[in-house]
Coordinates of C-alpha atoms and ligand atoms in Angstrom, one line a residue:
M1 CA -26.7 -21.2 52.1
T2 CA -25.8 -21.1 55.7
L3 CA -22.2 -20.3 56.3
I4 CA -19.8 -21.9 58.7
A5 CA -17.7 -19.3 60.6
A6 CA -14.6 -20.7 62.4
S7 CA -14.2 -18.7 65.6
I8 CA -10.6 -18.2 66.5
A9 CA -9.6 -16.3 69.7
V10 CA -6.3 -14.5 69.6
H11 CA -4.8 -13.5 72.9
E12 CA -1.1 -12.5 72.4
P13 CA 0.9 -11.0 69.5
D14 CA 2.9 -14.2 69.5
D15 CA -0.3 -16.1 68.7
I16 CA -0.8 -14.5 65.3
G17 CA 1.2 -17.0 63.3
L18 CA -0.4 -20.0 65.0
S19 CA -3.9 -18.4 64.6
L20 CA -3.4 -17.8 60.9
S21 CA -2.3 -21.4 60.5
R22 CA -5.4 -22.6 62.4
A23 CA -7.5 -20.4 60.1
A24 CA -5.8 -22.1 57.1
D25 CA -6.7 -25.5 58.6
A26 CA -10.3 -24.3 59.2
A27 CA -10.5 -23.2 55.5
E28 CA -9.2 -26.6 54.5
S29 CA -11.9 -28.3 56.7
G30 CA -14.6 -26.4 54.9
A31 CA -15.3 -23.2 56.9
N32 CA -16.6 -20.3 54.8
L33 CA -15.6 -17.4 57.2
I34 CA -13.2 -16.8 60.0
E35 CA -14.3 -14.9 63.1
W36 CA -11.3 -13.3 64.6
R37 CA -12.0 -12.8 68.3
I38 CA -9.5 -10.1 69.3
D39 CA -11.0 -9.1 72.7
G40 CA -8.3 -11.1 74.5
L41 CA -5.6 -9.3 72.4
A42 CA -7.1 -5.9 73.1
Q43 CA -7.5 -6.7 76.8
N44 CA -3.9 -7.7 77.3
H45 CA -2.4 -4.8 75.4
E46 CA -2.9 -1.3 76.4
V47 CA -1.4 0.3 73.3
M48 CA -4.4 0.2 71.0
D49 CA -2.4 1.2 67.9
E50 CA -0.5 -2.0 68.2
V51 CA -3.7 -4.0 68.6
A52 CA -5.1 -2.3 65.5
N53 CA -2.0 -3.2 63.5
L54 CA -2.2 -6.9 64.7
A55 CA -5.9 -7.0 63.9
Q56 CA -5.2 -5.6 60.4
Q57 CA -2.5 -8.2 59.9
L58 CA -5.1 -10.9 60.8
V59 CA -7.6 -9.4 58.3
R60 CA -5.0 -9.0 55.6
E61 CA -3.6 -12.5 55.9
S62 CA -6.9 -14.2 56.7
P63 CA -7.3 -17.2 54.3
L64 CA -11.1 -16.5 54.2
P65 CA -13.3 -13.5 54.4
C66 CA -13.6 -12.6 58.1
I67 CA -15.7 -11.1 60.9
V68 CA -13.7 -9.2 63.5
T69 CA -15.2 -9.2 67.0
C70 CA -13.8 -7.5 70.1
R71 CA -16.3 -8.8 72.5
I72 CA -17.1 -6.9 75.7
A73 CA -16.8 -8.8 79.0
T74 CA -20.5 -8.2 79.9
E75 CA -21.5 -10.3 76.8
G76 CA -19.1 -13.2 77.3
G77 CA -15.9 -11.6 75.9
E78 CA -12.6 -10.6 77.5
Y79 CA -12.5 -6.9 76.8
S80 CA -13.1 -4.6 79.8
G81 CA -11.3 -1.5 78.6
D82 CA -12.8 1.8 77.7
E83 CA -15.5 1.9 75.0
Q84 CA -14.1 4.8 73.1
S85 CA -10.9 2.8 72.4
R86 CA -12.9 -0.2 71.3
A87 CA -15.0 1.9 68.9
A88 CA -11.8 3.5 67.5
L89 CA -10.3 0.0 67.0
Y90 CA -13.2 -1.1 64.9
E91 CA -13.1 2.2 63.0
S92 CA -9.5 1.8 62.1
M93 CA -10.3 -1.5 60.4
V94 CA -13.5 -0.4 58.6
G95 CA -11.6 2.5 57.0
S96 CA -8.4 0.6 56.1
D97 CA -7.4 -1.0 52.7
H98 CA -7.9 -4.5 54.0
R99 CA -11.4 -4.4 55.5
P100 CA -13.1 -7.3 57.3
R101 CA -16.2 -8.5 55.7
Y102 CA -18.1 -7.9 58.9
I103 CA -17.6 -6.5 62.4
D104 CA -19.7 -7.6 65.3
V105 CA -20.8 -5.1 67.9
E106 CA -23.2 -5.6 70.7
W107 CA -26.5 -3.8 70.3
A108 CA -26.6 -3.0 74.0
A109 CA -23.2 -1.2 73.9
M110 CA -24.3 1.0 71.0
R111 CA -27.5 1.8 72.8
R112 CA -25.8 2.6 76.1
S113 CA -23.6 5.3 74.6
P114 CA -24.6 6.4 71.1
S115 CA -22.0 9.2 71.1
T116 CA -19.1 6.7 71.6
W117 CA -20.1 4.8 68.5
A118 CA -21.2 7.8 66.3
S119 CA -17.9 8.1 64.5
L120 CA -17.8 4.3 63.6
R121 CA -21.4 4.5 62.4
S122 CA -20.7 7.4 60.1
C123 CA -17.6 5.6 58.8
L124 CA -19.7 2.5 58.1
K125 CA -22.3 4.6 56.4
V126 CA -19.8 6.3 54.1
E127 CA -18.2 3.0 53.2
Q128 CA -21.6 1.5 52.5
S129 CA -22.4 4.2 50.0
R130 CA -19.0 3.9 48.4
S131 CA -18.4 0.2 47.7
D132 CA -20.1 -3.1 47.4
L133 CA -17.3 -4.6 49.4
H134 CA -17.9 -2.5 52.4
T135 CA -17.8 -3.9 55.9
G136 CA -21.2 -5.1 57.2
L137 CA -22.3 -4.5 60.7
I138 CA -23.5 -7.6 62.7
L139 CA -25.5 -6.3 65.7
S140 CA -25.5 -8.9 68.4
T141 CA -26.9 -9.8 71.8
H142 CA -25.9 -12.6 74.2
D143 CA -27.1 -14.0 77.4
F144 CA -24.9 -16.6 79.1
T145 CA -27.4 -17.4 81.8
S146 CA -30.9 -17.8 80.2
R147 CA -33.3 -16.6 77.6
P148 CA -33.5 -12.8 78.0
A149 CA -37.0 -11.7 78.9
D150 CA -36.9 -8.9 76.3
L151 CA -35.4 -11.1 73.5
L152 CA -38.1 -10.0 71.0
Q153 CA -37.7 -6.3 71.7
R154 CA -33.9 -6.7 71.3
I155 CA -34.4 -8.4 67.9
E156 CA -36.8 -5.7 66.8
G157 CA -34.4 -3.0 67.8
M158 CA -31.5 -4.6 65.9
S159 CA -33.5 -5.3 62.8
R160 CA -34.7 -1.7 62.7
D161 CA -31.2 -0.3 62.7
P162 CA -30.5 0.8 59.1
L163 CA -26.8 0.0 59.3
C164 CA -27.4 -3.6 60.6
A165 CA -26.4 -6.2 57.9
A166 CA -27.2 -9.2 60.1
V167 CA -28.8 -9.7 63.5
K168 CA -27.2 -12.2 66.0
V169 CA -28.9 -13.6 69.1
A170 CA -27.4 -16.2 71.3
W171 CA -28.6 -17.3 74.7
Q172 CA -28.1 -20.2 77.1
A173 CA -30.7 -22.8 76.3
R174 CA -32.7 -24.0 79.3
S175 CA -33.9 -27.1 77.5
L176 CA -34.2 -28.4 73.9
R177 CA -37.4 -26.3 73.5
D178 CA -35.3 -23.1 73.3
N179 CA -34.0 -24.3 70.0
L180 CA -37.5 -24.3 68.6
E181 CA -37.8 -20.6 69.5
A182 CA -34.5 -20.0 67.7
F183 CA -36.0 -21.7 64.6
D184 CA -39.2 -19.6 64.8
L185 CA -37.0 -16.4 65.0
L186 CA -35.1 -17.4 61.9
R187 CA -38.4 -18.1 60.1
D188 CA -39.9 -14.7 61.0
R189 CA -36.7 -12.7 60.4
H190 CA -36.6 -9.4 58.5
K191 CA -32.8 -9.4 58.0
P192 CA -30.2 -12.1 57.7
M193 CA -30.1 -13.6 61.1
I194 CA -28.0 -15.8 63.4
A195 CA -30.1 -17.4 66.2
L196 CA -28.1 -19.8 68.4
C197 CA -28.7 -21.5 71.7
M198 CA -25.6 -22.1 73.9
G199 CA -24.8 -24.9 76.2
Q200 CA -25.5 -28.6 76.3
F201 CA -29.1 -28.1 75.0
G202 CA -28.2 -25.8 72.1
L203 CA -26.4 -28.1 69.6
M204 CA -29.6 -28.5 67.6
S205 CA -29.8 -24.7 66.8
R206 CA -26.2 -24.8 65.6
V207 CA -26.5 -27.9 63.4
L208 CA -30.0 -27.2 62.0
A209 CA -29.4 -23.6 61.0
P210 CA -29.4 -24.5 57.3
K211 CA -32.9 -26.0 57.6
F212 CA -34.2 -22.6 58.7
D213 CA -32.0 -20.5 56.5
G214 CA -29.8 -19.1 59.3
F215 CA -27.2 -16.7 58.1
L216 CA -24.3 -18.6 59.7
T217 CA -23.3 -21.0 62.4
F218 CA -20.1 -20.9 64.5
A219 CA -17.8 -23.8 64.8
V220 CA -14.2 -24.3 66.1
D221 CA -11.3 -25.9 64.5
Q222 CA -10.3 -27.8 67.6
E223 CA -12.5 -29.1 70.5
M224 CA -10.4 -27.4 73.1
E225 CA -10.8 -23.9 71.6
V226 CA -14.5 -23.1 72.0
T227 CA -15.3 -19.4 72.2
A228 CA -18.9 -20.0 73.4
P229 CA -20.4 -23.0 75.2
G230 CA -21.7 -25.8 73.0
Q231 CA -19.8 -25.0 69.8
P232 CA -19.2 -28.0 67.6
T233 CA -16.0 -28.5 65.7
I234 CA -16.1 -28.0 61.9
D235 CA -15.4 -31.7 61.4
E236 CA -18.4 -32.6 63.6
L237 CA -20.7 -30.3 61.6
K238 CA -19.5 -31.4 58.2
K239 CA -18.6 -35.1 58.7
L240 CA -20.7 -36.2 61.6
Y241 CA -23.9 -34.1 61.1
R242 CA -23.7 -33.8 57.3
F243 CA -24.2 -30.0 57.6
D244 CA -23.9 -29.4 53.8
R245 CA -26.8 -31.8 53.1
I246 CA -29.2 -30.3 55.6
G247 CA -32.1 -28.4 54.0
K248 CA -35.7 -27.4 54.5
S249 CA -37.0 -30.9 54.0
T250 CA -34.4 -32.8 56.0
R251 CA -36.0 -35.2 58.5
V252 CA -34.8 -34.9 62.1
Y253 CA -34.0 -37.9 64.3
G254 CA -32.0 -38.2 67.5
V255 CA -31.2 -40.0 70.7
I256 CA -33.2 -39.0 73.7
G257 CA -31.6 -39.7 77.1
W258 CA -29.6 -38.3 80.0
P259 CA -26.7 -38.1 79.5
V260 CA -26.4 -38.6 75.7
S261 CA -23.1 -37.0 74.9
H262 CA -21.4 -40.4 74.8
S263 CA -24.0 -42.0 72.5
Q264 CA -22.7 -43.7 69.3
G265 CA -26.1 -43.1 67.7
P266 CA -25.2 -40.0 65.8
A267 CA -22.1 -41.7 64.4
I268 CA -23.9 -44.7 63.0
H269 CA -27.3 -43.3 61.9
N270 CA -25.8 -40.3 60.2
A271 CA -23.3 -42.6 58.4
G272 CA -26.3 -44.7 57.5
F273 CA -28.1 -41.7 56.0
T274 CA -25.1 -41.0 53.8
T275 CA -24.8 -44.6 52.6
T276 CA -28.5 -44.9 51.7
G277 CA -28.9 -41.3 50.4
F278 CA -31.7 -40.6 52.9
D279 CA -32.4 -37.0 53.6
G280 CA -32.1 -37.1 57.4
V281 CA -30.0 -35.9 60.3
Y282 CA -29.6 -37.6 63.8
L283 CA -28.7 -35.5 66.8
P284 CA -28.1 -36.0 70.6
L285 CA -31.3 -34.8 72.3
P286 CA -30.6 -34.5 76.0
I287 CA -33.7 -34.4 78.3
P288 CA -32.9 -34.4 82.0
G289 CA -33.8 -37.2 84.4
G290 CA -34.8 -36.6 88.0
P291 CA -37.8 -35.6 90.0
V292 CA -40.0 -34.2 87.2
E293 CA -38.5 -36.4 84.6
Y294 CA -41.8 -37.4 82.8
E295 CA -43.0 -33.8 82.7
H296 CA -39.7 -32.8 81.0
F297 CA -40.0 -35.7 78.6
K298 CA -43.6 -35.1 77.7
A299 CA -43.2 -31.3 77.2
T300 CA -40.1 -31.6 75.2
V301 CA -40.9 -34.5 72.9
G302 CA -44.4 -33.1 72.4
A303 CA -42.9 -29.7 71.3
L304 CA -40.5 -31.4 68.9
I305 CA -43.3 -33.5 67.4
D306 CA -45.7 -30.5 67.1
H307 CA -43.3 -28.0 65.7
P308 CA -44.7 -27.3 62.2
S309 CA -41.4 -27.2 60.2
L310 CA -38.9 -29.2 62.2
N311 CA -39.8 -32.5 60.6
F312 CA -39.1 -34.5 63.7
C313 CA -39.7 -38.1 62.6
G314 CA -38.3 -40.3 65.4
A315 CA -35.8 -41.1 68.1
S316 CA -33.8 -43.7 69.8
V317 CA -34.7 -43.5 73.5
T318 CA -32.3 -44.5 76.3
I319 CA -31.8 -44.3 80.0
P320 CA -33.8 -43.0 81.9
H321 CA -36.7 -42.4 79.4
K322 CA -37.6 -45.9 78.0
E323 CA -40.6 -46.2 80.3
N324 CA -41.5 -42.5 79.8
L325 CA -41.7 -43.2 76.1
L326 CA -44.2 -45.9 76.5
R327 CA -46.4 -43.8 78.8
F328 CA -46.1 -40.8 76.4
V329 CA -47.2 -42.8 73.4
K330 CA -50.1 -44.3 75.2
E331 CA -51.2 -40.9 76.5
R332 CA -51.1 -39.5 72.9
G333 CA -53.2 -42.4 71.7
G334 CA -50.4 -43.9 69.7
R335 CA -49.7 -47.5 68.7
V336 CA -47.8 -49.6 71.3
D337 CA -46.1 -52.8 70.0
P338 CA -47.3 -55.8 72.0
L339 CA -43.7 -56.7 72.9
V340 CA -43.3 -53.2 74.4
E341 CA -46.3 -53.8 76.6
R342 CA -44.7 -57.1 77.8
I343 CA -41.3 -55.5 78.5
G344 CA -42.8 -52.3 79.9
A345 CA -40.3 -50.1 78.1
A346 CA -39.6 -48.9 74.5
N347 CA -36.4 -47.7 72.9
T348 CA -37.7 -46.3 69.6
L349 CA -40.2 -43.6 68.7
I350 CA -41.6 -43.4 65.3
V351 CA -43.4 -40.2 64.2
P352 CA -45.1 -40.9 60.9
S353 CA -45.2 -38.0 58.5
E354 CA -48.7 -38.9 57.3
F355 CA -51.9 -39.0 59.2
S356 CA -51.3 -42.1 61.3
G357 CA -50.4 -41.6 64.9
L358 CA -47.2 -42.2 66.9
E359 CA -45.7 -45.6 67.5
C360 CA -43.2 -47.0 69.9
I361 CA -41.3 -50.3 69.6
N362 CA -38.4 -52.1 71.3
T363 CA -35.6 -53.2 69.1
D364 CA -33.3 -54.3 72.0
A365 CA -35.3 -57.4 72.6
P366 CA -35.2 -59.0 69.0
A367 CA -31.6 -57.8 68.6
A368 CA -30.5 -59.6 71.8
I369 CA -32.1 -62.9 70.8
H370 CA -30.8 -62.7 67.3
S371 CA -27.3 -61.9 68.5
L372 CA -27.4 -64.9 70.8
C373 CA -28.7 -67.3 68.2
A374 CA -26.1 -66.1 65.6
G375 CA -23.3 -66.2 68.1
M376 CA -24.1 -69.7 69.4
G377 CA -25.2 -71.0 66.0
I378 CA -28.6 -72.2 67.2
N379 CA -32.2 -71.6 66.4
R380 CA -34.8 -70.0 68.7
N381 CA -36.3 -73.4 69.4
E382 CA -33.0 -74.8 70.8
F383 CA -33.1 -72.6 73.9
G384 CA -35.2 -75.1 75.9
N385 CA -32.4 -77.0 77.4
L386 CA -30.1 -74.1 78.2
R387 CA -29.5 -72.7 81.7
I388 CA -29.1 -68.9 81.3
A389 CA -27.8 -66.5 83.9
V390 CA -28.8 -62.9 83.3
I391 CA -26.7 -60.5 85.4
G392 CA -28.5 -57.3 86.2
A393 CA -32.2 -56.4 86.5
G394 CA -32.4 -53.0 84.8
G395 CA -33.6 -51.9 81.4
V396 CA -31.5 -54.2 79.2
A397 CA -32.3 -57.3 81.4
R398 CA -36.0 -56.4 81.0
A399 CA -35.6 -56.4 77.2
V400 CA -33.5 -59.6 77.0
I401 CA -35.6 -61.8 79.3
P402 CA -39.0 -62.0 77.5
G403 CA -37.3 -63.3 74.3
L404 CA -35.4 -65.9 76.3
V405 CA -38.6 -67.0 78.2
E406 CA -40.5 -67.1 74.9
C407 CA -37.9 -69.5 73.5
G408 CA -38.3 -71.7 76.6
A409 CA -35.0 -71.0 78.3
N410 CA -34.4 -71.5 82.0
V411 CA -33.5 -68.0 83.3
T412 CA -31.9 -67.0 86.6
I413 CA -31.6 -63.2 87.2
F414 CA -28.6 -62.3 89.4
N415 CA -28.6 -58.8 90.7
R416 CA -26.8 -56.7 93.3
S417 CA -30.1 -55.9 94.9
L418 CA -32.3 -59.0 95.3
E419 CA -35.5 -57.0 95.5
R420 CA -35.3 -55.6 91.9
A421 CA -34.4 -59.0 90.5
T422 CA -37.3 -60.7 92.4
R423 CA -39.7 -58.0 91.1
L424 CA -38.5 -58.6 87.5
A425 CA -38.7 -62.4 87.8
A426 CA -42.2 -62.2 89.3
E427 CA -43.4 -59.9 86.5
F428 CA -42.2 -62.3 83.8
S429 CA -43.3 -65.4 85.6
I430 CA -46.8 -64.0 85.9
R431 CA -47.0 -62.4 82.5
E432 CA -45.5 -65.3 80.6
A433 CA -46.9 -68.0 82.9
A434 CA -43.3 -69.2 82.9
S435 CA -42.0 -70.9 86.0
G436 CA -38.4 -70.8 84.6
V437 CA -37.5 -67.3 85.8
E438 CA -35.7 -67.1 89.2
A439 CA -34.1 -64.3 91.1
K440 CA -30.9 -64.5 93.1
L441 CA -28.4 -62.3 94.8
L442 CA -25.4 -61.7 92.5
D443 CA -23.0 -63.0 95.2
L444 CA -24.4 -66.5 94.7
I445 CA -23.7 -66.8 91.0
A446 CA -20.5 -68.9 91.4
R447 CA -22.5 -71.7 93.2
E448 CA -24.1 -72.9 89.9
R449 CA -23.0 -73.8 86.4
F450 CA -24.6 -72.0 83.4
D451 CA -24.5 -72.6 79.7
V452 CA -24.9 -68.9 78.9
L453 CA -24.0 -65.8 81.0
I454 CA -25.5 -62.5 79.8
N455 CA -24.1 -59.3 81.4
C456 CA -26.8 -56.6 81.6
T457 CA -25.0 -54.3 84.0
P458 CA -22.8 -51.3 83.0
I459 CA -19.7 -53.0 84.6
G460 CA -16.9 -52.9 82.1
M461 CA -18.4 -50.0 80.2
H462 CA -16.2 -47.1 79.2
G463 CA -17.2 -44.1 81.4
G464 CA -19.4 -46.4 83.6
P465 CA -19.2 -47.1 87.3
A466 CA -16.5 -49.8 87.0
P467 CA -14.9 -49.8 83.5
D468 CA -12.0 -52.2 84.5
E469 CA -14.0 -54.7 86.5
L470 CA -15.8 -57.9 85.9
P471 CA -19.5 -58.2 86.6
I472 CA -19.0 -61.7 88.0
P473 CA -16.5 -63.3 90.5
T474 CA -13.6 -65.0 88.8
S475 CA -14.7 -68.3 90.5
V476 CA -17.6 -68.6 88.0
V477 CA -17.0 -71.5 85.6
L478 CA -16.1 -70.2 82.2
D479 CA -14.9 -72.9 79.8
E480 CA -15.5 -74.0 76.2
S481 CA -19.0 -75.2 77.2
V482 CA -20.0 -71.7 78.2
T483 CA -21.2 -68.8 76.1
V484 CA -20.6 -65.3 77.5
F485 CA -22.7 -62.4 76.0
D486 CA -21.7 -59.0 77.2
T487 CA -24.3 -56.4 76.2
V488 CA -21.9 -53.6 77.0
Y489 CA -20.5 -52.4 73.6
T490 CA -18.1 -49.6 74.6
P491 CA -15.5 -51.0 74.4
P492 CA -16.3 -54.0 72.3
R493 CA -13.8 -56.2 74.2
T494 CA -14.8 -55.6 77.8
P495 CA -12.8 -57.1 80.7
L496 CA -15.5 -59.8 80.8
I497 CA -15.1 -60.7 77.1
Q498 CA -11.3 -60.8 77.5
Q499 CA -11.6 -63.0 80.6
A500 CA -14.0 -65.4 78.8
E501 CA -11.8 -65.6 75.7
A502 CA -8.8 -66.3 77.9
R503 CA -10.6 -69.2 79.5
G504 CA -11.9 -70.7 76.3
A505 CA -15.5 -69.7 76.5
K506 CA -17.5 -68.6 73.4
T507 CA -18.1 -64.8 73.3
I508 CA -20.7 -62.5 71.9
T509 CA -20.0 -58.7 72.2
G510 CA -22.6 -56.0 72.7
V511 CA -21.6 -54.6 69.3
D512 CA -23.7 -57.2 67.5
M513 CA -26.8 -56.3 69.6
F514 CA -26.2 -52.6 69.3
V515 CA -25.7 -52.6 65.6
L516 CA -28.7 -54.9 65.0
Q517 CA -31.1 -52.9 67.2
A518 CA -30.0 -49.8 65.3
T519 CA -30.6 -51.4 61.9
L520 CA -34.1 -52.2 63.0
Q521 CA -34.7 -48.6 64.1
F522 CA -33.3 -47.3 60.8
E523 CA -35.6 -49.5 58.8
K524 CA -38.6 -48.4 60.8
W525 CA -37.8 -44.7 60.1
T526 CA -36.6 -44.9 56.5
G527 CA -38.2 -48.0 55.0
T528 CA -34.7 -49.2 54.1
P529 CA -32.8 -51.8 56.3
G530 CA -30.0 -50.1 58.2
P531 CA -26.7 -50.7 56.4
R532 CA -25.0 -53.0 58.8
E533 CA -21.4 -52.7 57.5
T534 CA -21.6 -48.9 57.5
F535 CA -22.8 -49.0 61.1
E536 CA -20.0 -51.3 62.2
R537 CA -17.4 -49.2 60.4
A538 CA -18.8 -46.0 62.0
L539 CA -18.8 -47.6 65.4
S540 CA -15.2 -48.8 65.1
R541 CA -14.1 -45.4 64.0
S542 CA -15.8 -43.4 66.7
A543 CA -14.7 -42.7 70.3
H544 CA -13.6 -45.9 72.0
P545 CA -10.7 -47.7 70.3
T546 CA -10.3 -50.7 72.6
Ligands
LIG1 P1 -30.0 -49.9 84.2 O1 -31.4 -50.0 83.9 O2 -29.4 -48.8 85.0 O3 -29.6 -51.3 85.1 C1 -28.3 -51.5 85.5 C2 -28.2 -52.8 86.2 O4 -26.9 -53.0 86.5 C3 -29.0 -52.9 87.5 O5 -29.5 -54.2 87.7 C4 -27.9 -52.6 88.6 O6 -28.2 -53.2 89.8 C5 -26.7 -53.2 88.0 N1 -25.5 -52.5 88.4 C6 -25.2 -51.2 88.1 N2 -24.0 -50.9 88.7 C7 -23.6 -52.1 89.3 C8 -22.4 -52.4 90.0 N3 -21.4 -51.5 90.2 N4 -22.3 -53.6 90.5 C9 -23.3 -54.5 90.3 N5 -24.4 -54.3 89.6 C10 -24.5 -53.1 89.1 O7 -29.1 -50.0 82.9 P2 -29.5 -50.8 81.5 O8 -30.4 -49.9 80.7 O9 -30.0 -52.1 81.8 O10 -28.1 -50.9 80.8 C11 -27.1 -51.7 81.3 C12 -25.9 -51.8 80.3 O11 -26.4 -52.4 79.1 C13 -25.5 -50.4 79.8 O12 -24.5 -49.9 80.6 C14 -25.0 -50.6 78.3 O13 -23.6 -50.8 78.3 C15 -25.6 -51.9 78.0 N6 -26.6 -51.7 76.8 C16 -26.3 -52.4 75.7 C17 -27.1 -52.2 74.6 C18 -26.7 -52.9 73.3 O14 -27.5 -52.7 72.3 N7 -25.7 -53.7 73.2 C19 -28.3 -51.4 74.6 C20 -28.5 -50.8 75.8 C21 -27.7 -50.9 76.9 P3 -29.2 -52.6 90.9 O15 -30.5 -53.0 90.5 O16 -28.7 -53.3 92.2 O17 -29.0 -51.1 90.9

């Protein structure tokens, strides 16, 4: 079983009471261990005897077995005092009546000055021979900039130390691929091991530690209290990522994009796994965009798929990688859904566990048409007489238009830059042999009347470029004869939806489309239709209340 250690940093004597009550909350939330980070305390107080007394109080009153760590500044901690005092502080705890379950000391510090640590080591040895409840030594190494070049030598050195109860390695991940090395290290370990990647790419190593039998993972009780970059909260680990249900055979899914931290995918798909009893976990999988975007995508997704024991079975793919996914699946000889070919972008990767190859599909397109039909109470064959304005010419517009064209609708694309809209209209006019797709500058939208307006820009989106604005001028006719479909789903009631409601128009929110495209993905991955009500509940509970 992989333990959850709640890491709590204590800085001042006055913090002790609050820290103990945070520890009690962490225990209540399901942590198995407390890591008392006392380096701030030791740094701020020159009288080490007092620090030792306070540390002993923490150990004595800790609601869970604990690790005591006085982390040195060179390895990400706050302590920059003399090493002799630090070693003596640890020794005072190991020899006391109320011993911590573990102490954590950096391997490099012990190597730098063996004589400084000799007395602590003999004390640990004596305790080890005396009692089963002796304090164990975690030997650790950290790099807050990158993967250390001599990582393997460090691990070898720590593992060989006869006093070492557990090895800990933590480094700043450069990409998702670093997590895979952490998993390989856990697989090949000789002693209980903690292998964690830090930073925005490292979450996977923290959440999937149970899959590779990691000794423990660190979490915090409150988001604002991280003691290392990228630590999740205990609630995130247990409730969002279903940490207790992750095991060797758990299938791994995620959302690939840049950025992905705002994605609602983890909230809904993990809730779906709980409802259906499917053994899966869904994670944010950040892959940077930019100049060498496809190379990053190809190398990272390829490594996830090819890892022998990760069990990576699929992903939702979002901005800016939808076109990269199509190219990647084609290059790997996978199956490309004909709709994806027409749209030129995919949003779902399926990695079959059997011998069949990769597959990519686009669930945005059917979800958009279905949402429109349901919202307007019409069938697909009733689009023929409708005049539809699509606002925006990006990825979502690209997914929405082919379905509309196929249903015979008259589509005008309005975009900020005419060139992009013209290109998109031409593509569909040629491919679909449809004369009904026109392109116009967004400024001209108020000159005509439309039956349906579909917002495919991020305007009105929480965290987007213009969260409080409307994507169309107020002079556009919005009355009871008009239907407004806003594909933005965070928040569900965007300024456009509110304006349309106020003026009597029919409205369809992006939530319908988002939930539906997710249920289609879920079904492709698990063979069971995505539980719609669960998804809606999870979405309404997560981040954006309005
Ligand atoms: P995209 O590819 O980046 O395209 C964005 C489009 O919006 C472009 O046409 C862009 O115009 C236009 N735009 C951006 N900022 C603008 C501004 N300030 N003023 C006027 N036009 C602006 O994005 P996308 O993938 O199509 O996604 C668009 C939105 O769809 C997302 O923000 C998301 O909220 C929503 N979405 C919903 C779902 C769902 O399931 N409901 C799924 C995916 C996305 P230019 O061409 O001139 O740059």
